[in-house]
């Protein structure tokens, strides 16, 4: 009957009585496969309802004393399905929520711009936003810290690139074993054994050293904003000559001699400097002769201007 087709609450099923067609609402959880028996409220006919999957079966019991079924009505769906579009809508809402959470986690919240955005959405679509909690703008100190981190990463990458250039230009060109490269926060430091550059006890460059220095000049010419500090070092064996009264004079003279040759070859002198440290910065102990000789060296510190 048309007037009997009424909507029922979720979680219930409307069971029709086969005798009087009265529709009886029963909770789904009470209906099992074994069935549940009850009398019709109107005609008092004893009914038995069974559940099989998503169907129910309504039967009439012949007598009150025996469960003898004599009639069975067509089955009906007992679970009221949610509309199909709800599933798609829920998926879309979840994806949008995930997207905005990720955006917020990677972005810096600007309170002023956020409130302007909220106002424009409210004005255009009539949507009301309820603010809860508080938003914290990024401070200048945080921005400076992030900028510093980016600069540090860039500086490290620049140093690694410079190491590769020096290695390809100098070390591979016949100076392997005579040159050592290290990268530090200061810049790229290249150590050259003193015997590869000078005669013992002098500040005179040997012919074999000129090609190495010329390669350094090439790097200085081709690399902008690159500064070079030339350092002369000795071991602790005293030097007592008329020209070099002490190790200080010898270390300074070697650094200066190196600088003068590079300037003569076209290196930008405004980006070069020289200093002598005598035996104040040894790499190894001066007690053993075998390693003491390694303290006699010239170091080239390549630094980029920030």
Coordinates of C-alpha atoms in Angstrom, one line a residue:
X1 CA 0.0 0.0 0.0
X2 CA 1.4 3.5 -0.9
X3 CA 0.6 5.0 2.5
X4 CA 2.6 2.1 4.2
X5 CA 5.9 3.0 2.4
X6 CA 7.3 5.2 5.1
X7 CA 10.9 6.0 5.9
X8 CA 12.2 4.2 9.0
X9 CA 15.0 5.2 11.3
X10 CA 18.5 4.1 10.6
X11 CA 19.2 0.8 12.3
X12 CA 15.6 -0.5 12.1
X13 CA 13.6 -2.4 9.6
X14 CA 9.9 -2.2 8.8
X15 CA 8.5 -5.7 8.9
X16 CA 5.0 -6.1 7.2
X17 CA 2.5 -8.5 8.8
X18 CA 1.3 -11.0 6.2
X19 CA -2.2 -11.0 7.6
X20 CA -3.1 -7.4 8.2
X21 CA -0.2 -5.6 6.4
X22 CA 0.7 -3.7 9.5
X23 CA 4.3 -2.5 9.3
X24 CA 6.2 -3.2 12.5
X25 CA 9.5 -1.4 13.1
X26 CA 12.1 -3.7 14.6
X27 CA 15.8 -3.0 15.7
X28 CA 18.2 -4.7 13.3
X29 CA 20.4 -6.0 16.1
X30 CA 17.5 -8.1 17.5
X31 CA 17.0 -10.0 14.2
X32 CA 19.3 -13.1 13.8
X33 CA 19.6 -16.0 11.4
X34 CA 17.7 -18.2 13.9
X35 CA 14.9 -15.7 14.0
X36 CA 12.8 -13.8 16.5
X37 CA 9.2 -14.5 17.3
X38 CA 6.6 -11.9 18.2
X39 CA 2.8 -11.2 17.8
X40 CA 1.5 -8.6 15.5
X41 CA 0.2 -5.6 17.6
X42 CA -3.0 -5.4 15.5
X43 CA -4.1 -8.8 14.5
X44 CA -2.2 -10.8 17.1
X45 CA -0.9 -13.2 14.5
X46 CA 2.3 -14.8 15.7
X47 CA 5.2 -13.9 13.3
X48 CA 8.8 -15.0 13.0
X49 CA 11.4 -12.9 11.4
X50 CA 14.8 -14.2 10.2
X51 CA 17.8 -12.3 8.9
X52 CA 20.0 -13.7 6.1
X53 CA 22.7 -11.3 5.0
X54 CA 21.0 -8.1 3.9
X55 CA 17.5 -9.7 3.6
X56 CA 14.8 -10.5 6.2
X57 CA 12.2 -13.2 5.9
X58 CA 8.8 -12.8 7.6
X59 CA 6.8 -16.0 8.3
X60 CA 3.5 -16.8 10.1
X61 CA 3.6 -19.4 12.8
X62 CA 0.7 -21.9 12.6
X63 CA 0.1 -22.1 16.3
X64 CA 1.5 -20.5 19.4
X65 CA 2.8 -23.8 20.7
X66 CA 4.8 -24.9 17.7
X67 CA 7.1 -23.1 15.3
X68 CA 5.5 -24.5 12.1
X69 CA 5.8 -22.0 9.2
X70 CA 2.9 -21.9 6.8
X71 CA 3.5 -18.7 4.9
X72 CA 6.5 -16.7 3.8
X73 CA 6.6 -13.2 2.4
X74 CA 9.1 -11.9 -0.2
X75 CA 12.3 -10.7 1.4
X76 CA 13.3 -7.1 1.7
X77 CA 16.6 -5.2 2.4
X78 CA 17.2 -4.6 6.0
X79 CA 20.1 -2.1 5.8
X80 CA 19.4 1.3 4.5
X81 CA 22.3 2.1 2.4
X82 CA 24.1 5.4 2.6
X83 CA 23.9 7.4 -0.7
X84 CA 26.9 6.6 -3.0
X85 CA 27.9 10.2 -3.3
X86 CA 28.7 10.3 0.4
X87 CA 31.7 8.0 -0.1
X88 CA 33.2 10.2 -2.8
X89 CA 32.5 13.3 -0.8
X90 CA 34.3 11.8 2.3
X91 CA 37.3 10.9 0.2
X92 CA 37.5 14.4 -1.2
X93 CA 37.2 16.0 2.2
X94 CA 39.9 13.8 3.6
X95 CA 42.3 14.6 0.7
X96 CA 41.6 18.3 1.0
X97 CA 42.3 18.2 4.8
X98 CA 45.5 16.3 4.2
X99 CA 46.6 18.9 1.6
X100 CA 46.0 21.9 3.8
X101 CA 47.7 20.2 6.8
X102 CA 50.8 19.6 4.6
X103 CA 50.7 23.2 3.3
X104 CA 50.5 24.6 6.8
X105 CA 53.4 22.4 8.0
X106 CA 55.7 23.7 5.2
X107 CA 54.5 27.3 5.2
X108 CA 55.1 30.3 7.5
X109 CA 51.8 31.6 8.9
X110 CA 51.3 35.3 8.3
X111 CA 48.5 36.5 10.6
X112 CA 47.6 39.6 8.6
X113 CA 47.4 37.8 5.2
X114 CA 45.5 34.9 6.8
X115 CA 42.8 37.2 8.2
X116 CA 42.5 39.0 4.8
X117 CA 42.0 35.6 3.2
X118 CA 39.3 34.6 5.7
X119 CA 37.6 37.9 5.2
X120 CA 37.5 37.5 1.4
X121 CA 36.1 34.0 1.7
X122 CA 33.4 35.1 4.2
X123 CA 32.4 38.0 1.9
X124 CA 32.2 35.9 -1.3
X125 CA 30.7 32.7 0.0
X126 CA 29.1 33.7 3.3
X127 CA 31.2 31.2 5.2
X128 CA 31.8 31.8 8.9
X129 CA 35.2 30.9 10.5
X130 CA 35.6 30.4 14.2
X131 CA 39.1 31.1 15.4
X132 CA 40.5 28.9 18.1
X133 CA 44.0 29.1 19.5
X134 CA 46.5 31.6 18.3
X135 CA 48.7 32.1 15.3
X136 CA 52.4 33.1 15.7
X137 CA 54.1 35.1 13.0
X138 CA 57.6 34.3 12.1
X139 CA 60.0 36.7 13.8
X140 CA 62.9 38.5 12.1
X141 CA 65.3 36.4 14.2
X142 CA 63.8 33.1 12.8
X143 CA 64.0 34.5 9.2
X144 CA 67.6 35.5 9.8
X145 CA 68.4 32.0 11.1
X146 CA 66.8 30.3 8.1
X147 CA 68.7 32.7 5.8
X148 CA 71.9 31.9 7.6
X149 CA 71.3 28.1 7.2
X150 CA 70.7 28.6 3.4
X151 CA 74.0 30.6 3.2
X152 CA 75.9 28.0 5.1
X153 CA 74.7 25.3 2.7
X154 CA 75.6 27.5 -0.3
X155 CA 79.0 28.2 1.1
X156 CA 79.7 24.5 1.7
X157 CA 78.6 23.7 -1.9
X158 CA 80.9 26.5 -3.2
X159 CA 83.9 25.1 -1.2
X160 CA 83.3 21.6 -2.6
X161 CA 83.2 23.0 -6.1
X162 CA 86.5 24.9 -5.4
X163 CA 88.1 21.7 -4.1
X164 CA 87.2 19.9 -7.3
X165 CA 88.7 22.8 -9.4
X166 CA 91.9 22.9 -7.5
X167 CA 92.3 19.1 -7.6
X168 CA 91.7 19.0 -11.4
X169 CA 93.9 21.9 -12.1
X170 CA 96.8 21.2 -9.8
X171 CA 96.9 17.8 -8.1
X172 CA 96.2 15.8 -11.2
X173 CA 98.8 17.7 -13.2
X174 CA 101.8 16.0 -11.6
X175 CA 101.7 17.2 -8.0
X176 CA 100.1 14.2 -6.4
X177 CA 101.8 13.5 -3.1
X178 CA 103.1 17.0 -2.7
X179 CA 99.8 18.8 -2.2
X180 CA 97.1 18.2 0.4
X181 CA 93.6 19.7 0.3
X182 CA 91.2 20.3 3.2
X183 CA 87.9 22.1 3.3
X184 CA 87.0 24.0 6.5
X185 CA 84.6 26.8 7.5
X186 CA 87.4 29.2 6.7
X187 CA 87.7 28.0 3.1
X188 CA 89.8 25.6 1.1
X189 CA 93.3 25.1 2.4
X190 CA 96.1 23.7 0.2
X191 CA 99.3 22.6 1.9
X192 CA 102.5 22.3 -0.3
X193 CA 105.7 20.7 1.0
X194 CA 108.5 23.2 1.3
X195 CA 110.9 21.1 -0.7
X196 CA 108.4 21.3 -3.7
X197 CA 108.8 25.1 -3.8
X198 CA 112.2 26.2 -2.3
X199 CA 115.8 25.2 -2.0
X200 CA 116.6 24.2 1.7
X201 CA 117.2 27.3 3.9
X202 CA 116.3 29.8 1.1
X203 CA 113.4 31.7 -0.2
X204 CA 114.3 31.0 -3.9
X205 CA 111.6 29.2 -5.9
X206 CA 112.8 26.1 -7.7
X207 CA 111.9 25.8 -11.4
X208 CA 109.6 22.8 -10.7
X209 CA 107.4 25.0 -8.5
X210 CA 106.6 27.6 -11.1
X211 CA 104.1 25.5 -12.9
X212 CA 102.2 24.9 -9.7
X213 CA 102.1 28.6 -8.9
X214 CA 101.0 29.4 -12.4
X215 CA 98.1 27.1 -12.1
X216 CA 97.1 28.9 -8.9
X217 CA 97.3 32.2 -10.8
X218 CA 94.9 30.7 -13.4
X219 CA 92.4 29.8 -10.7
X220 CA 92.6 33.3 -9.2
X221 CA 92.0 34.9 -12.6
X222 CA 89.1 32.8 -13.5
X223 CA 87.3 32.8 -10.1
X224 CA 85.7 36.0 -9.1
X225 CA 85.5 37.1 -5.4
X226 CA 88.2 34.5 -4.5
X227 CA 90.8 35.7 -2.0
X228 CA 94.1 33.9 -1.3
X229 CA 96.2 34.0 1.9
X230 CA 99.7 32.7 1.5
X231 CA 101.3 31.4 4.7
X232 CA 104.9 30.4 5.3
X233 CA 105.8 27.8 8.0
X234 CA 109.0 26.3 9.3
X235 CA 110.0 23.6 11.7
X236 CA 111.7 24.4 15.0
X237 CA 115.3 24.0 13.8
X238 CA 116.8 27.5 14.2
X239 CA 117.9 29.4 11.1
X240 CA 120.9 31.6 11.7
X241 CA 122.1 33.3 8.5
X242 CA 122.9 36.8 7.5
X243 CA 119.9 37.0 5.3
X244 CA 117.5 35.1 7.6
X245 CA 118.5 35.7 11.3
X246 CA 115.5 33.5 12.5
X247 CA 112.7 31.3 11.3
X248 CA 110.4 34.3 11.3
X249 CA 112.3 36.0 8.5
X250 CA 112.6 32.8 6.5
X251 CA 108.8 32.0 6.7
X252 CA 107.9 35.6 5.8
X253 CA 110.4 35.7 2.9
X254 CA 109.0 32.4 1.4
X255 CA 105.4 33.7 1.6
X256 CA 106.4 37.0 0.1
X257 CA 108.5 35.4 -2.7
X258 CA 105.5 33.2 -3.6
X259 CA 103.1 36.2 -3.7
X260 CA 105.5 38.3 -5.8
X261 CA 105.8 35.6 -8.4
X262 CA 102.0 35.2 -8.7
X263 CA 101.5 39.0 -9.0
X264 CA 104.1 39.1 -11.7
X265 CA 102.2 36.4 -13.6
X266 CA 99.0 38.4 -13.5
X267 CA 97.2 37.4 -10.2
X268 CA 95.0 40.1 -8.8
X269 CA 97.2 41.6 -6.1
X270 CA 94.2 43.2 -4.3
X271 CA 93.0 39.7 -3.5
X272 CA 96.4 38.3 -2.3
X273 CA 98.1 38.5 1.1
X274 CA 101.2 36.9 2.7
X275 CA 102.2 36.1 6.2
X276 CA 104.9 34.1 8.0
X277 CA 104.3 32.0 11.1
X278 CA 107.8 30.4 11.7
X279 CA 107.3 27.2 13.8
X280 CA 104.2 28.4 15.7
X281 CA 101.8 26.2 13.9
X282 CA 103.4 22.7 13.4
X283 CA 101.4 20.0 11.8
X284 CA 103.4 17.3 13.6
X285 CA 105.8 16.9 16.5
X286 CA 109.2 18.5 15.9
X287 CA 110.9 15.8 18.0
X288 CA 111.2 13.3 15.2
X289 CA 113.2 14.2 12.1
X290 CA 111.1 12.1 9.8
X291 CA 107.9 14.1 10.5
X292 CA 109.5 17.4 11.4
X293 CA 110.4 18.0 7.8
X294 CA 106.6 18.0 7.0
X295 CA 106.3 21.2 9.1
X296 CA 108.3 23.1 6.5
X297 CA 105.6 24.1 4.1
X298 CA 103.6 26.8 2.4
X299 CA 99.9 26.9 2.8
X300 CA 97.4 28.6 0.4
X301 CA 94.0 29.5 2.0
X302 CA 91.3 30.1 -0.7
X303 CA 88.5 32.2 0.7
X304 CA 85.4 33.5 -1.0
X305 CA 84.1 37.0 -0.1
X306 CA 80.6 36.9 1.4

